[in-house]
Short mmCIF file of C-alpha atoms and ligand atoms in Angstrom, two decimals:
data_model
loop_
_atom_site.label_atom_id
_atom_site.label_comp_id
_atom_site.label_asym_id
_atom_site.label_seq_id
_atom_site.Cartn_x
_atom_site.Cartn_y
_atom_site.Cartn_z
CA MET O 1 0.00 -0.01 0.03
CA GLU O 2 1.33 3.44 -0.82
CA SER O 3 2.02 5.44 2.28
CA TYR O 4 -0.46 8.24 1.73
CA LYS O 5 -3.33 5.76 1.52
CA ARG O 6 -2.67 4.82 5.07
CA LEU O 7 -3.63 8.41 6.01
CA LEU O 8 -6.93 8.15 4.16
CA GLN O 9 -7.72 4.86 5.77
CA ALA O 10 -6.87 6.18 9.20
CA ASN O 11 -9.21 9.12 8.58
CA GLN O 12 -12.11 6.73 7.99
CA ASP O 13 -11.30 4.88 11.17
CA TRP O 14 -11.05 8.10 13.09
CA VAL O 15 -14.43 9.31 11.94
CA GLU O 16 -16.03 6.03 12.97
CA GLN O 17 -14.33 6.15 16.35
CA LYS O 18 -15.56 9.73 16.97
CA LEU O 19 -19.12 8.87 15.89
CA SER O 20 -19.17 5.80 18.15
CA LEU O 21 -18.42 8.09 21.11
CA SER O 22 -20.73 10.81 20.12
CA PRO O 23 -23.01 10.58 17.09
CA SER O 24 -23.33 14.37 16.84
CA PHE O 25 -19.56 15.04 17.14
CA PHE O 26 -19.11 16.59 13.72
CA LYS O 27 -22.47 18.29 13.65
CA GLU O 28 -21.53 20.16 16.86
CA LEU O 29 -18.04 20.89 15.72
CA ALA O 30 -19.22 22.30 12.36
CA LYS O 31 -21.45 24.93 14.00
CA GLU O 32 -18.64 27.18 15.14
CA GLN O 33 -15.16 27.39 16.66
CA LYS O 34 -14.47 28.90 19.99
CA PRO O 35 -10.86 28.09 20.70
CA GLU O 36 -9.28 29.65 23.80
CA PHE O 37 -5.74 29.23 22.57
CA LEU O 38 -3.61 30.52 19.74
CA TRP O 39 -0.63 28.19 19.15
CA ILE O 40 2.42 29.51 17.41
CA GLY O 41 4.71 26.61 16.97
CA CYS O 42 7.38 25.11 14.81
CA SER O 43 6.56 23.24 11.57
CA ASP O 44 8.56 20.30 12.86
CA SER O 45 6.61 17.11 12.36
CA ARG O 46 7.53 15.91 15.80
CA VAL O 47 5.72 18.68 17.62
CA PRO O 48 1.99 18.18 16.90
CA ALA O 49 0.16 20.77 19.07
CA GLU O 50 -3.03 18.78 19.84
CA GLU O 51 -1.42 15.50 20.46
CA ILE O 52 1.20 16.78 22.96
CA THR O 53 -1.38 18.94 24.82
CA GLY O 54 -4.28 16.40 24.83
CA THR O 55 -6.58 18.84 23.16
CA GLN O 56 -9.43 18.14 20.73
CA PRO O 57 -10.47 19.66 17.41
CA GLY O 58 -11.96 23.07 18.10
CA GLU O 59 -9.66 23.86 21.04
CA ILE O 60 -6.49 25.35 19.45
CA PHE O 61 -6.25 27.92 16.60
CA SER O 62 -2.74 27.39 15.22
CA HIS O 63 -0.04 28.85 13.12
CA ARG O 64 3.23 27.00 12.50
CA ASN O 65 6.36 28.00 10.67
CA ILE O 66 10.00 27.10 10.77
CA ALA O 67 11.39 27.97 14.26
CA ASN O 68 8.07 29.50 15.46
CA LEU O 69 8.87 33.06 14.53
CA VAL O 70 6.56 36.05 14.99
CA ASN O 71 7.84 38.23 12.14
CA PRO O 72 6.16 41.60 12.03
CA THR O 73 6.21 41.59 8.26
CA ASP O 74 4.70 38.18 7.89
CA ILE O 75 1.17 38.71 6.53
CA ASN O 76 0.43 35.02 7.13
CA LEU O 77 1.21 35.21 10.81
CA GLY O 78 -0.35 38.72 11.06
CA SER O 79 -3.70 37.50 9.65
CA VAL O 80 -3.80 34.55 12.02
CA LEU O 81 -2.98 36.72 14.96
CA ALA O 82 -5.67 39.33 13.99
CA PHE O 83 -8.27 36.74 13.48
CA ALA O 84 -7.46 34.85 16.68
CA VAL O 85 -7.36 38.01 18.84
CA ASP O 86 -9.99 40.19 17.24
CA TYR O 87 -12.63 37.69 16.26
CA LEU O 88 -12.09 34.46 18.09
CA LYS O 89 -11.10 36.46 21.26
CA VAL O 90 -8.53 33.90 22.37
CA LYS O 91 -7.55 34.10 26.06
CA HIS O 92 -4.03 32.73 25.59
CA ILE O 93 -1.32 32.86 23.00
CA ILE O 94 1.30 30.16 23.34
CA VAL O 95 4.58 30.35 21.57
CA CYS O 96 5.95 26.85 21.76
CA GLY O 97 9.53 26.11 20.51
CA HIS O 98 11.38 22.90 20.92
CA TYR O 99 14.88 21.80 21.79
CA GLY O 100 16.79 20.36 18.80
CA CYS O 101 15.09 22.74 16.47
CA GLY O 102 16.57 22.43 12.97
CA GLY O 103 15.75 26.08 12.14
CA VAL O 104 17.60 27.37 15.13
CA LYS O 105 20.57 25.06 14.50
CA ALA O 106 20.71 26.32 10.84
CA ALA O 107 20.64 29.86 12.15
CA LEU O 108 23.49 29.13 14.58
CA SER O 109 25.64 27.29 12.06
CA LYS O 110 27.86 28.92 9.48
CA ASN O 111 26.36 26.99 6.60
CA ARG O 112 24.25 28.44 3.84
CA PHE O 113 20.59 27.42 3.36
CA GLY O 114 19.41 29.79 0.65
CA ILE O 115 15.96 31.41 1.24
CA LEU O 116 15.84 29.87 4.70
CA ASP O 117 18.73 32.10 5.81
CA GLU O 118 16.44 35.12 5.10
CA TRP O 119 13.66 33.61 7.21
CA LEU O 120 16.12 32.79 10.08
CA ARG O 121 17.79 36.23 10.11
CA GLN O 122 15.91 37.22 13.20
CA ILE O 123 17.37 34.27 15.09
CA LYS O 124 20.86 35.29 14.02
CA ASP O 125 20.13 38.73 15.48
CA THR O 126 19.09 37.21 18.72
CA TYR O 127 22.32 35.26 18.78
CA TYR O 128 24.37 38.38 18.26
CA ALA O 129 22.42 40.17 21.10
CA ASN O 130 23.13 37.33 23.51
CA GLN O 131 26.43 35.91 22.27
CA ASP O 132 28.06 35.37 25.68
CA GLU O 133 25.06 33.64 27.17
CA VAL O 134 24.73 31.33 24.21
CA ARG O 135 28.48 30.52 24.11
CA ASP O 136 28.56 29.75 27.77
CA ALA O 137 25.97 26.99 27.23
CA GLY O 138 28.52 24.48 26.06
CA ASP O 139 28.77 22.46 22.87
CA PHE O 140 26.94 23.27 19.64
CA ASP O 141 23.73 21.44 20.54
CA SER O 142 23.64 23.07 24.02
CA GLN O 143 24.22 26.44 22.46
CA ALA O 144 21.33 25.82 19.99
CA ASP O 145 19.05 24.82 22.91
CA LYS O 146 19.94 28.05 24.68
CA LEU O 147 19.18 29.95 21.51
CA VAL O 148 15.85 28.06 21.29
CA GLU O 149 14.89 29.49 24.65
CA LEU O 150 16.12 32.99 23.81
CA ASN O 151 14.24 32.77 20.51
CA ILE O 152 10.95 32.03 22.28
CA HIS O 153 11.58 35.02 24.55
CA GLU O 154 12.15 37.19 21.52
CA GLN O 155 8.93 36.05 19.84
CA LEU O 156 6.95 36.92 22.88
CA ARG O 157 8.55 40.40 22.72
CA ASN O 158 7.44 40.67 19.12
CA LEU O 159 3.88 39.74 20.18
CA VAL O 160 3.93 42.43 22.92
CA LYS O 161 5.07 45.00 20.39
CA SER O 162 2.33 44.16 17.91
CA GLN O 163 -0.64 46.67 17.72
CA ILE O 164 -3.06 43.74 17.78
CA VAL O 165 -1.91 42.58 21.19
CA GLN O 166 -1.51 46.11 22.55
CA LYS O 167 -5.02 47.01 21.50
CA ALA O 168 -6.56 43.83 23.03
CA TRP O 169 -4.52 44.44 26.22
CA ALA O 170 -5.72 48.03 26.52
CA GLU O 171 -9.36 47.30 25.75
CA GLU O 172 -9.98 43.86 27.07
CA ARG O 173 -7.11 42.82 29.30
CA ARG O 174 -6.41 39.76 27.27
CA PRO O 175 -4.71 37.62 25.97
CA THR O 176 -2.04 36.30 28.32
CA LEU O 177 1.17 35.32 26.51
CA HIS O 178 3.11 32.17 27.20
CA GLY O 179 6.46 30.91 26.12
CA TRP O 180 6.86 27.08 26.23
CA VAL O 181 9.60 24.78 25.05
CA TYR O 182 8.99 21.13 24.14
CA SER O 183 11.65 18.41 24.52
CA LEU O 184 11.93 15.88 21.73
CA ASN O 185 13.79 13.58 24.02
CA ASP O 186 11.16 13.06 26.73
CA GLY O 187 7.95 14.65 25.30
CA ARG O 188 7.62 17.15 28.12
CA ILE O 189 6.71 20.79 27.84
CA LYS O 190 8.62 23.30 29.99
CA ASN O 191 6.74 26.43 31.01
CA LEU O 192 9.38 29.20 30.55
CA TYR O 193 7.64 32.63 30.40
CA LYS O 194 4.29 34.17 31.07
CA ILE O 195 3.31 37.69 30.34
CA GLU O 196 0.02 39.04 31.69
CA PRO O 197 -1.83 41.82 29.86
CA GLY O 198 -0.63 45.23 31.18
CA SER O 199 2.15 46.83 29.22
CA HIS O 200 0.64 49.96 27.65
CA ILE O 201 1.60 51.36 24.32
CA HIS O 202 3.70 54.03 26.04
CA ARG O 203 5.71 51.33 27.85
CA ILE O 204 6.01 49.21 24.78
CA TYR O 205 9.65 48.40 25.32
CA GLN O 206 9.34 47.63 29.02
CA PHE O 207 8.56 44.03 29.75
CA ASP O 208 7.48 42.48 32.98
CA PHE O 209 8.13 38.79 32.86
CA ALA O 210 6.39 37.01 35.73
CA ALA O 211 7.24 33.55 36.86
CA PRO O 212 5.05 31.08 34.96
CO1 CO C 301 11.87 23.42 14.89
#
């Protein structure tokens, strides 16, 4: 059997399983979506948001790209963010990176990756802003994992600086921002950062990071 056919067969099985638990499962789901969470994660196939968080269809609105970047000029991310915050009224935005991230390793390496280098530029900037801390982490893989954490922090800063988040904070005191890191080695999520709504537009470059 060709590999892709396995996916279609599994889908049939999944539908039957859901219907056996609740005959109206799809009817209910089709009515509307009211997710509480916006997930910004890496495209890496080993970090499936729903599976690692035990969530069901309808619970997470998601955006994934290489190395979970919040790039202010990315119209794709911008549209997802606007829709999630303005229309779906999500309560939480989770930026979830992962140790062993190929995108972060590529950014840290001296190799060339074509168009990907353009995408990863922001991570190189984060590296240069925190060179000592990254170098002190140890070997290449440990340095990359330190940069993974710093990158998540940087993406939260980008969210704080966005006018969409600033507006929702000022008007509705939501969403709360979270920075998580997933470990490929043991499957566990580490809760790194949490930012409550509060920074006003005047204080845009002041950040209060509470313990998670
Ligand atoms: Co990755």
